Short mmCIF file of C-alpha atoms and ligand atoms in Angstrom, two decimals:
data_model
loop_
_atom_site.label_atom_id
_atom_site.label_comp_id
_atom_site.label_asym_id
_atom_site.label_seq_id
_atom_site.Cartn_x
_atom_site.Cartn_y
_atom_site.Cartn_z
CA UNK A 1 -19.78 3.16 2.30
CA UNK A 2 -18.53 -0.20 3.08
CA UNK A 3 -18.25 -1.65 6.76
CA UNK A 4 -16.72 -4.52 5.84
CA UNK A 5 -13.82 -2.49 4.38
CA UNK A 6 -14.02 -0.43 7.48
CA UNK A 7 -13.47 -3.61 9.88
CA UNK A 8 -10.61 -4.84 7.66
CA UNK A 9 -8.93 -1.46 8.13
CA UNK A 10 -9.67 -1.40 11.80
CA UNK A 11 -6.92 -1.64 13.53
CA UNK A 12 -6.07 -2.63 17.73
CA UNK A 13 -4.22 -5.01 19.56
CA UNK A 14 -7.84 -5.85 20.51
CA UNK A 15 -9.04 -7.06 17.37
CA UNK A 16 -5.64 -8.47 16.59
CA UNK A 17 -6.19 -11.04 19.58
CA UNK A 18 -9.64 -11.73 18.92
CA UNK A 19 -8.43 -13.00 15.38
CA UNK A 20 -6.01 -14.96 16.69
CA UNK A 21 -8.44 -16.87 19.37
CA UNK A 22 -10.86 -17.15 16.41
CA UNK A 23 -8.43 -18.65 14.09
CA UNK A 24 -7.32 -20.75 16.79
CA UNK A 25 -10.34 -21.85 17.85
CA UNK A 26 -11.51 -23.01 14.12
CA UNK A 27 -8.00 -24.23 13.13
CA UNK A 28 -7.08 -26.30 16.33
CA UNK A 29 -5.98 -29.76 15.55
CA UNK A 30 -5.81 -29.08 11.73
CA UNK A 31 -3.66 -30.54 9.36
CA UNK A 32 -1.61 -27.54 8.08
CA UNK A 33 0.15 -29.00 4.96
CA UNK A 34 -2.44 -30.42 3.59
CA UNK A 35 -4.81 -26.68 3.18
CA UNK A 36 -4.84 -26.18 -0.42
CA UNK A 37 -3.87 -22.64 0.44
CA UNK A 38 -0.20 -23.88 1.35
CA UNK A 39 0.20 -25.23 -2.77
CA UNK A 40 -0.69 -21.72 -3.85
CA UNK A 41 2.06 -19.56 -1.59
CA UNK A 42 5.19 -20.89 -4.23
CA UNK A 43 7.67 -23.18 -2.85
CA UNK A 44 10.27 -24.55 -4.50
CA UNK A 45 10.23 -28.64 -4.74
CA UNK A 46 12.70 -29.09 -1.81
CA UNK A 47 11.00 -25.80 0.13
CA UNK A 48 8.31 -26.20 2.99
CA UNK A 49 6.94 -23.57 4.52
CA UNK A 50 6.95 -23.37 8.03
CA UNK A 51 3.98 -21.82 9.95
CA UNK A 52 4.46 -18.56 12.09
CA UNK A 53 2.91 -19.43 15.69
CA UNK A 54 1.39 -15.79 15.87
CA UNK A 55 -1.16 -16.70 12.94
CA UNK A 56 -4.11 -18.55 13.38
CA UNK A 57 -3.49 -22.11 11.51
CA UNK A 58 -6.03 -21.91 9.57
CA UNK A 59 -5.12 -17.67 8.31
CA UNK A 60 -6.98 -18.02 5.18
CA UNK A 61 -6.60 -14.90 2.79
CA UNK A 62 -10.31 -14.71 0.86
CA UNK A 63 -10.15 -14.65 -2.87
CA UNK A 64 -10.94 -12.04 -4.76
CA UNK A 65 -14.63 -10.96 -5.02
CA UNK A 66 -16.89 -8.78 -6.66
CA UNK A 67 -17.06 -4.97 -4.66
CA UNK A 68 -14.67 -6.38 -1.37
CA UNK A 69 -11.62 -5.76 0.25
CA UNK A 70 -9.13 -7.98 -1.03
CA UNK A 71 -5.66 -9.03 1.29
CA UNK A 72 -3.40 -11.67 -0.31
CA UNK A 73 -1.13 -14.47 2.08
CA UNK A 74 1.40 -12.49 3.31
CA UNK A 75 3.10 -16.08 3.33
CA UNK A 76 3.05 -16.54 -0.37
CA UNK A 77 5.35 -13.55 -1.05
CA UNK A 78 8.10 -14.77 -2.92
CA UNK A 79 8.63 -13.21 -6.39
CA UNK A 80 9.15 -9.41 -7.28
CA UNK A 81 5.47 -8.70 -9.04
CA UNK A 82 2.30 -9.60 -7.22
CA UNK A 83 0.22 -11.19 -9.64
CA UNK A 84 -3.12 -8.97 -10.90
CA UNK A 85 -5.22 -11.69 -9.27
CA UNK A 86 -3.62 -11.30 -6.14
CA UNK A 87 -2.97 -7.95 -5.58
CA UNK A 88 -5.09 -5.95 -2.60
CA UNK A 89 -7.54 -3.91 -3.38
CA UNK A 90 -9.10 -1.37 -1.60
CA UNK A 91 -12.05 1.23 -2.55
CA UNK A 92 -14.43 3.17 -0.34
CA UNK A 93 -17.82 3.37 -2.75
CA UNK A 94 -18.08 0.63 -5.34
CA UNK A 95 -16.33 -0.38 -8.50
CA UNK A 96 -17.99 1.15 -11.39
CA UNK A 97 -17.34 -0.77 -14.84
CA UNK A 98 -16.41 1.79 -17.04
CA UNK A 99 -17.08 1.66 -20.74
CA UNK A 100 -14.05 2.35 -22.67
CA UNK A 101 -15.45 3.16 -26.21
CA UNK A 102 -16.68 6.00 -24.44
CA UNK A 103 -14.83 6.98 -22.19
CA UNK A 104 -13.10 10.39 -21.79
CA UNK A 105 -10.23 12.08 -19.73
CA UNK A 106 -11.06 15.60 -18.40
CA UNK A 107 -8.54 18.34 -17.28
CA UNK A 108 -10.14 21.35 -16.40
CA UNK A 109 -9.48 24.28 -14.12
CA UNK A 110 -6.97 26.61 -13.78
CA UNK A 111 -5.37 25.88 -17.40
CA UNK A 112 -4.80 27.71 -20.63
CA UNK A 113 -6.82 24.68 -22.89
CA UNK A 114 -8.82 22.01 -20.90
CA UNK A 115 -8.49 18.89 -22.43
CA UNK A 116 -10.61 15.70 -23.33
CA UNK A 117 -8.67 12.74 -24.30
CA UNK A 118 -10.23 9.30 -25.07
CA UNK A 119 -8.09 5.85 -24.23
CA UNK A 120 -6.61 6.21 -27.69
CA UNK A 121 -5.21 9.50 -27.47
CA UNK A 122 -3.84 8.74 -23.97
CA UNK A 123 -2.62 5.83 -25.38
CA UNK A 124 -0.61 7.28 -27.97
CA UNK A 125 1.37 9.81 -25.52
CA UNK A 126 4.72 9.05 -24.91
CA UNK A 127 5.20 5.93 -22.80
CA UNK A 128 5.96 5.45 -19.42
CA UNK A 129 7.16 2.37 -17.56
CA UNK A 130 7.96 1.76 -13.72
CA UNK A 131 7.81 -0.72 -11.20
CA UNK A 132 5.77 0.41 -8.14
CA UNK A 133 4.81 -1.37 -5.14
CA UNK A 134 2.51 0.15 -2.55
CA UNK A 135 0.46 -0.37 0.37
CA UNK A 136 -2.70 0.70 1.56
CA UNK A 137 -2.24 3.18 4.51
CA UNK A 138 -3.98 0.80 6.99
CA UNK A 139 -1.89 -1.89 6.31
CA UNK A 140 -0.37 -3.54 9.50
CA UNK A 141 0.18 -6.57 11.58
CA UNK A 142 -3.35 -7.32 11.78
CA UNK A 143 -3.85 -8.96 8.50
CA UNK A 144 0.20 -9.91 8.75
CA UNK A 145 0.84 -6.83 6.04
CA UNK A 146 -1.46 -8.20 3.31
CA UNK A 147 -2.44 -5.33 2.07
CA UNK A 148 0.29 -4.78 -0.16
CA UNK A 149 1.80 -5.62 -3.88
CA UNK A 150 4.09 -4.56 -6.24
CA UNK A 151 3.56 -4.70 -10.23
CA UNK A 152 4.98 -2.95 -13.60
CA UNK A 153 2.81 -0.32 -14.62
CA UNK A 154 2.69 1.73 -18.20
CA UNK A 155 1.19 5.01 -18.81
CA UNK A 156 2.14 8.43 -19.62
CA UNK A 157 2.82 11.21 -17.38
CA UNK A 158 0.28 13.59 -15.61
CA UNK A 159 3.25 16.11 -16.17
CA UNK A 160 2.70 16.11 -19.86
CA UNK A 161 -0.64 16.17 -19.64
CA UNK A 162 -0.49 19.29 -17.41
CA UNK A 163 1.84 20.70 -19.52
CA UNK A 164 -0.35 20.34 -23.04
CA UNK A 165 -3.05 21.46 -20.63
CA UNK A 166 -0.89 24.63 -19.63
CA UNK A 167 -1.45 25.23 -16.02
CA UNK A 168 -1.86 29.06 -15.37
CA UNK A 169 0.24 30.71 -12.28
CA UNK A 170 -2.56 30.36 -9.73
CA UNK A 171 -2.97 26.52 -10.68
CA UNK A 172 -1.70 25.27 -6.62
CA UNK A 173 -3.54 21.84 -6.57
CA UNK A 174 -3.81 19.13 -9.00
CA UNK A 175 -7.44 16.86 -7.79
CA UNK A 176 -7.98 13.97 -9.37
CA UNK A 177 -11.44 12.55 -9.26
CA UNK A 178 -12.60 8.87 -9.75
CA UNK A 179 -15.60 7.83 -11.63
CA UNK A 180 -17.05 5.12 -8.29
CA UNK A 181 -19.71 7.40 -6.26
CA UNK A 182 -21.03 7.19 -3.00
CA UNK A 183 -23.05 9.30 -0.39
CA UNK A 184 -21.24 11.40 3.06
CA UNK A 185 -22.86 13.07 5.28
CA UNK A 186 -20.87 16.11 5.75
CA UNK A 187 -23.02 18.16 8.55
CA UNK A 188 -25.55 16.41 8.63
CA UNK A 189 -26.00 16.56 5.10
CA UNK A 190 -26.51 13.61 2.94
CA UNK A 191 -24.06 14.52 -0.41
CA UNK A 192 -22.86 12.36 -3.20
CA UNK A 193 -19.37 12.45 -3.22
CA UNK A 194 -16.87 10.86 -6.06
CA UNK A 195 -13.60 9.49 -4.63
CA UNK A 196 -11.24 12.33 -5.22
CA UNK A 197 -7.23 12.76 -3.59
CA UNK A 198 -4.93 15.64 -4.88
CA UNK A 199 -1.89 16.41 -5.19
CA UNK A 200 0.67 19.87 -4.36
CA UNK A 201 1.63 21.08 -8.34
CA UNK A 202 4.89 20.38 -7.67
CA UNK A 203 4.31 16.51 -7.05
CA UNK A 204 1.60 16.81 -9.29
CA UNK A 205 5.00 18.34 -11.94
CA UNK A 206 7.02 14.71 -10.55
CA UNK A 207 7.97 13.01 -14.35
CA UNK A 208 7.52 9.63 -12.14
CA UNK A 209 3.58 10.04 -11.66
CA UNK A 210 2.04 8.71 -14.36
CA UNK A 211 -1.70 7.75 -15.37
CA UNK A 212 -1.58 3.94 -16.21
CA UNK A 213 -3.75 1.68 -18.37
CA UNK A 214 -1.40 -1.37 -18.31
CA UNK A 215 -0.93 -3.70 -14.92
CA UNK A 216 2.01 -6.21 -15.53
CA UNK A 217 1.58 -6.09 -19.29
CA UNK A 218 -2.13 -6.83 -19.16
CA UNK A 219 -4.66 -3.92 -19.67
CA UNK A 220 -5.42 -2.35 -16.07
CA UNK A 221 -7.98 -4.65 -14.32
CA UNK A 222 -11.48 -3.54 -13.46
CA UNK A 223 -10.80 -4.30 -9.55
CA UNK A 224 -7.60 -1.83 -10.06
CA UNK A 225 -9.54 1.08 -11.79
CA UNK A 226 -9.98 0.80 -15.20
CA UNK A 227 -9.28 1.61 -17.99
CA UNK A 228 -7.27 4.46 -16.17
CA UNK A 229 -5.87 5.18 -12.57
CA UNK A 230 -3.23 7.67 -11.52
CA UNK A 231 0.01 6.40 -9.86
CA UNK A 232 2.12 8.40 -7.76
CA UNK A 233 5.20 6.35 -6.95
CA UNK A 234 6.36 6.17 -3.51
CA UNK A 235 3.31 7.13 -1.56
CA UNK A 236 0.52 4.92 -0.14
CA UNK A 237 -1.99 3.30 -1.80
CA UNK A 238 -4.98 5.92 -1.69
CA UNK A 239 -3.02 8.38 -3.77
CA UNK A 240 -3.49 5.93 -6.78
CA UNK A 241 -7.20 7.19 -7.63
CA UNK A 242 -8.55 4.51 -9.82
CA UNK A 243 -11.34 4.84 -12.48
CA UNK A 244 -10.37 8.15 -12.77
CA UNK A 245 -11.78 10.76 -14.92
CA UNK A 246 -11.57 14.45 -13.88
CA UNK A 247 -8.25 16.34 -13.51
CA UNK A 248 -8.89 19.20 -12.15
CA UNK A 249 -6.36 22.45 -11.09
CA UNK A 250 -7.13 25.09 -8.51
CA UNK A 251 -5.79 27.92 -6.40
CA UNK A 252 -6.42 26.37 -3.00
CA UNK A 253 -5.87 23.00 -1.30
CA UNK A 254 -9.22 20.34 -2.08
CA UNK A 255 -10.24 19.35 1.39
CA UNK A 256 -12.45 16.05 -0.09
CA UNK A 257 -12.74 13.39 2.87
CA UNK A 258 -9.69 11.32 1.70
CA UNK A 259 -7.40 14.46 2.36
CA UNK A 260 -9.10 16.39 4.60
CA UNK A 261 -11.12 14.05 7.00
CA UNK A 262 -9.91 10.57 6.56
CA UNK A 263 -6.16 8.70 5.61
CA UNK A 264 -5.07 12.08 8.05
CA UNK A 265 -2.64 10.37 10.73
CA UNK A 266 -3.15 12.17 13.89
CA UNK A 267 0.25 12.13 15.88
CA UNK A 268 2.37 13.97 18.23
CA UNK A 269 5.57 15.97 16.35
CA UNK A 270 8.05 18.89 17.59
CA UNK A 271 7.00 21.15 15.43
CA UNK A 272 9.79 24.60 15.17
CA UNK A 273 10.31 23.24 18.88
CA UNK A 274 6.89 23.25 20.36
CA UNK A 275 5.10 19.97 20.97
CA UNK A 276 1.89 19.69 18.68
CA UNK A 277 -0.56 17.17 17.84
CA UNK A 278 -0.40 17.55 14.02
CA UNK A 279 -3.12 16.33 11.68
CA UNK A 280 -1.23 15.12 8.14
CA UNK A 281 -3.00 13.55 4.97
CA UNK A 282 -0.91 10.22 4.30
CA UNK A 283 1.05 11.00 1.58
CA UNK A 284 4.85 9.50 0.99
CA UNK A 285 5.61 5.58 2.73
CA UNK A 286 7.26 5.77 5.66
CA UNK A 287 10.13 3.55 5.80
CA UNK A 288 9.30 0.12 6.59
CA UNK A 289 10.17 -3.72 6.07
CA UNK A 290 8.48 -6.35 7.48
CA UNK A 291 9.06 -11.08 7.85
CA UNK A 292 6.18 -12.47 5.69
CA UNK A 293 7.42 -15.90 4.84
CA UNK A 294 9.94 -18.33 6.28
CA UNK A 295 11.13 -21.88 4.20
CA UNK A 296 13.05 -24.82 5.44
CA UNK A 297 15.35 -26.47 2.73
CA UNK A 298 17.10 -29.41 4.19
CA UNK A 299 18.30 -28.23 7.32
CA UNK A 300 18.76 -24.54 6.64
CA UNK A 301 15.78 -22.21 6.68
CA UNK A 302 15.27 -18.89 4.56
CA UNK A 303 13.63 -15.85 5.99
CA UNK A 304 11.18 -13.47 3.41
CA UNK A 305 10.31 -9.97 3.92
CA UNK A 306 9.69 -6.75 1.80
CA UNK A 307 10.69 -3.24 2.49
CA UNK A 308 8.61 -0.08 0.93
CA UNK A 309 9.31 3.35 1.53
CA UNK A 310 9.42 6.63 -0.37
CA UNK A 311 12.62 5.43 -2.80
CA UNK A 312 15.09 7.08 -1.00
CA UNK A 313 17.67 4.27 -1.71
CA UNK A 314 18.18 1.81 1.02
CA UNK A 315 22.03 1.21 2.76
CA UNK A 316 21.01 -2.14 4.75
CA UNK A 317 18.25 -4.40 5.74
CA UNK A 318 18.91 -6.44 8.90
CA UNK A 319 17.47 -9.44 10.66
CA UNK A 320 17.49 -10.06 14.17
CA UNK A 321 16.61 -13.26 15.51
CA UNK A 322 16.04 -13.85 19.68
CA UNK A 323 17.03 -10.33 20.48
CA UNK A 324 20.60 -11.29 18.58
CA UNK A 325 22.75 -9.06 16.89
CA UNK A 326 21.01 -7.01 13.61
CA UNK A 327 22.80 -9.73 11.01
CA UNK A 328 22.54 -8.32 7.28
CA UNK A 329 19.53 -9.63 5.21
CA UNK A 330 19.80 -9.32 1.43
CA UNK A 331 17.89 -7.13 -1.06
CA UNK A 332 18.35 -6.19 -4.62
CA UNK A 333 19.65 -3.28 -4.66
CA UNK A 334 19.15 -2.71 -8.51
CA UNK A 335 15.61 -3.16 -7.90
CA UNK A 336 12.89 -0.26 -9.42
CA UNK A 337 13.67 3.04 -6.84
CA UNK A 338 10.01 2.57 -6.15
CA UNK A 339 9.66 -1.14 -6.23
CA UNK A 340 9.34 -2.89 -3.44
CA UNK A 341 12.66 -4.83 -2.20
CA UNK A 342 12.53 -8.43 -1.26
CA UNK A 343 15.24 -9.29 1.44
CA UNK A 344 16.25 -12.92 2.18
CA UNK A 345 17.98 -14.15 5.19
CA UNK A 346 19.38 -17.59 5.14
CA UNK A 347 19.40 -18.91 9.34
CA UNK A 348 21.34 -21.71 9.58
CA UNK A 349 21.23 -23.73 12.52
CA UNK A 350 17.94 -22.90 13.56
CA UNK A 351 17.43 -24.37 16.96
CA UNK A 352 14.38 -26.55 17.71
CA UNK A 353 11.72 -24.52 19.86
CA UNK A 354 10.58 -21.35 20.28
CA UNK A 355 11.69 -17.97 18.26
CA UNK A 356 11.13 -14.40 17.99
CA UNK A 357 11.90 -12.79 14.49
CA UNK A 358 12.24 -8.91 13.53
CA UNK A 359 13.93 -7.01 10.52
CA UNK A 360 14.45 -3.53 10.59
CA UNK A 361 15.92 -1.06 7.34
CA UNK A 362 18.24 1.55 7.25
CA UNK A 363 17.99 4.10 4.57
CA UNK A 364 21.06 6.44 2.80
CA UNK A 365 20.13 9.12 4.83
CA UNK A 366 20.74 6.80 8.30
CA UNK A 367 17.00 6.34 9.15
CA UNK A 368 16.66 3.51 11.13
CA UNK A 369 13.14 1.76 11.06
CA UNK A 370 11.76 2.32 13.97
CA UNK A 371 10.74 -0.44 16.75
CA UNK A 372 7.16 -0.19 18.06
CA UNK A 373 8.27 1.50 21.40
CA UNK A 374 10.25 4.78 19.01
CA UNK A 375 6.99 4.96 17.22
CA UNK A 376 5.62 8.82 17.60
CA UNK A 377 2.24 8.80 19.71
CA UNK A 378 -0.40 7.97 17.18
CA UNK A 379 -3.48 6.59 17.77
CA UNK A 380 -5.37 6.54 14.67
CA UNK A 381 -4.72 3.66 12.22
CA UNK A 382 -2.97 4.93 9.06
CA UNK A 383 1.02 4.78 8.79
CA UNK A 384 1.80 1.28 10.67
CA UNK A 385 5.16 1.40 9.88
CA UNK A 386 6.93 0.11 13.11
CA UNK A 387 9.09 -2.97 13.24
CA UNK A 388 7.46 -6.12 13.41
CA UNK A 389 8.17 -9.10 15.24
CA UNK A 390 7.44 -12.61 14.16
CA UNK A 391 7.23 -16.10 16.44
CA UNK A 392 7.55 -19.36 15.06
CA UNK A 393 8.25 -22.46 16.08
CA UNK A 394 11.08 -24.71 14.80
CA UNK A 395 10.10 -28.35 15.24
N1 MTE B 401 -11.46 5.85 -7.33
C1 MTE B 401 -10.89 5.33 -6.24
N2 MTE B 401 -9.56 5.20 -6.18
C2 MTE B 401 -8.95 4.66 -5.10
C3 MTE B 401 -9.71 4.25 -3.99
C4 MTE B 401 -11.12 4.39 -4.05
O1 MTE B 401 -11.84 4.08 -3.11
N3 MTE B 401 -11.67 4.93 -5.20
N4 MTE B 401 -9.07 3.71 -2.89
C5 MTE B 401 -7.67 4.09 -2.69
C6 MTE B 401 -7.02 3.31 -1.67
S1 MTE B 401 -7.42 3.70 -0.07
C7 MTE B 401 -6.06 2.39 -1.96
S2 MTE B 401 -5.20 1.64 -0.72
C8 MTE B 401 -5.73 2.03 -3.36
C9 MTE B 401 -5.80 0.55 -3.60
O2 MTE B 401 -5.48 0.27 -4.94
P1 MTE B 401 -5.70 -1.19 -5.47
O3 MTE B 401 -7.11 -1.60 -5.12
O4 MTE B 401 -5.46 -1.20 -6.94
O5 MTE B 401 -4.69 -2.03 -4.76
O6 MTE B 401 -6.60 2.68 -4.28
C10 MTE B 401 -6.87 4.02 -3.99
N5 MTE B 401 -7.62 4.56 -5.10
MO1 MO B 402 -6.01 2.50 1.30
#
């Protein structure tokens, strides 16, 4: 198991400071617009970006390498798909290369026919295609939400393979495994594990969750589980098990570490009236939006952010700026139901000096996002969906 990927998710106001002083430390006195980094974020020829005072200078987002964590620049969100290159990844053993002339689908379990389908038989199943963004559970403020993209996928669903499969009446939980391997020690026992999530039947039954093979009309990247990951549209990131290879149906919930033991957000909930700490596998996004980017054009400036949630459809997204009055942002609002939706806000008149920044969203229902202090007590890491405000400084 990786540390490194285990720092990156760590999350406290602790370590949030220390990378602050550390990036301040390393960036003082640089010359900001002259980073390479600032070419790649996407500005238009009359567009400069203006740096957020609550990130180091120097916030560099590491490229993409071979087995790691991967976080893109927040800051360089500006069009609707996230580019395969940039894209976060995340995985918890390694990245196994899998060899597609042989490789083989399995659904097994509780059905009437198990199945074994190479690439070309999945392949030729009736077609799928959605746009899906998602982020990792542990995204959050401390690496300024970069854990996070949003892409076209195609596949076919995991409903009609079920189906073909013919799940019997006991069949309760859908698991899906992953090829990548690694060790736990469960008790004190040293086991080899394969990553493995699952899923109730009746989300498992969703016509939106699909397996996919194609990543913004290229086929599915290595880093993003090749040649075949599940998607489930509208929940976080670790639902998506990549590499995968083993469906497999059962009569009673899987309790593998990524369901069971970890992505579980402890927190306190009234629960039928009585006050519980509940343990809950992260499942569905919680309703969130979040400022990643801000431009100056002449004298007006434009504010970025994103919004995920579940795809209940949104009814506003608002910016407040200086503890103002909420002032609508806007969104596309014929974007994919489980896209994610850029808002812009354009702030004219910015003043020179000091600012605070926040957007919340509202959903059809009426959920409001909620500000840090409404969060439910939670101390564990997963589900950072509180508002979250941004400084800068207008010069
Ligand atoms: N096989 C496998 N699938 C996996 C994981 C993993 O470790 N192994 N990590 C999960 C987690 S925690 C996340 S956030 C997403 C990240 O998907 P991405 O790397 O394509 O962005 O993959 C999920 N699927
Ligand atoms: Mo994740």
């Amino acid at each position: 198991m990786s540390n490194h990927k285990d720092s990156i998710l760590n999350e406290s106001r602790q370590d949030r400071r220390e990378l602050l002083k550390q990036g301040l430390t390393l960036g003082a006195g640089a010359l900001v617009a002259s980073s390479p980094l600032w070419s790649q974020l996407a500005m238009a020829a009359d567009e400069t970006l203006v740096p957020f005072s609550d990130m180091p200078p120097e916030y560099i987002a590491p490229p993409v390498a071979p087995g790691a964590t991967h976080y893109l620049d927040s800051r360089g969100i500006s069009a609707f798909y996230t580019s395969n290159a940039d894209f976060y990844i995340v995985q918890h053993y390694n990245q196994p290369a899998v060899d597609v002339a042989t490789y083989k689908l399995r659904v097994t379990g509780l059905v009437n026919k198990t199945l074994e389908l190479d690439m070309a038989a999945i392949r030729s199943r009736p077609k799928v295609e959605i746009d899906a963004g998602f982020e990792c559970g542990g995204n959050s403020p401390r690496l300024f939400q970069g854990l996070i993209g949003n892409a076209r996928w195609v596949g076919t669903s995991l409903k009609g393979l079920l189906e073909e499969a013919g799940v019997k009446p006991d069949g309760i939980e859908v698991v899906c495994y992953g090829r990548d391997q690694g060790t736990e020690k469960i008790r004190d026992i040293d086991v080899e594990q394969n990553f493995g999530r699952s899923l109730h039947i009746n989300d498992a039954m969703s016509p939106d969750v699909l397996v996919v093979y194609e990543m913004n009309g290229e086929p599915l990247p290595l880093y993003h589980g090749a040649p075949l990951r599940l998607l489930v549209p509208g929940w976080y990131g670790v639902a998506n098990v990549k590499w995968l290879s083993q469906i497999h149906v059962q009569d009673r919930r899987f309790m593998g570490r990524f369901m069971g033991r970890d992505y579980v957000t402890l927190s306190k909930q009234d629960i039928g009236g009585e006050i519980r700490w509940e343990e809950r596998s992260v499942t569905r996004i919680r309703l969130k939006s979040a400022i990643v980017r801000v431009t100056k054009s002449g004298a007006s400036h434009k504010i970025t952010g994103f919004v995920l949630n579940d795809g209940t459809p949104l009814r506003a997204v608002e910016v407040s700026i200086d503890g103002g009055p909420w002032q609508a942002a806007t969104f596309d609002r014929n974007a994919g139901k489980y896209s994610w939706k850029l808002f812009t806000y354009q702030w004219n008149n910015a003043k020179v000096g000091e600012h605070t920044l926040v957007s919340r969203v509202i959903d059809s229902n009426g959920q409001v996002q909620a500000t840090p202090e409404e969060m439910p007590e939670k101390p564990t890491r997963w589900e950072n969906y509180a508002q979250f405000p941004r400084k800068i400084k207008i010069a």
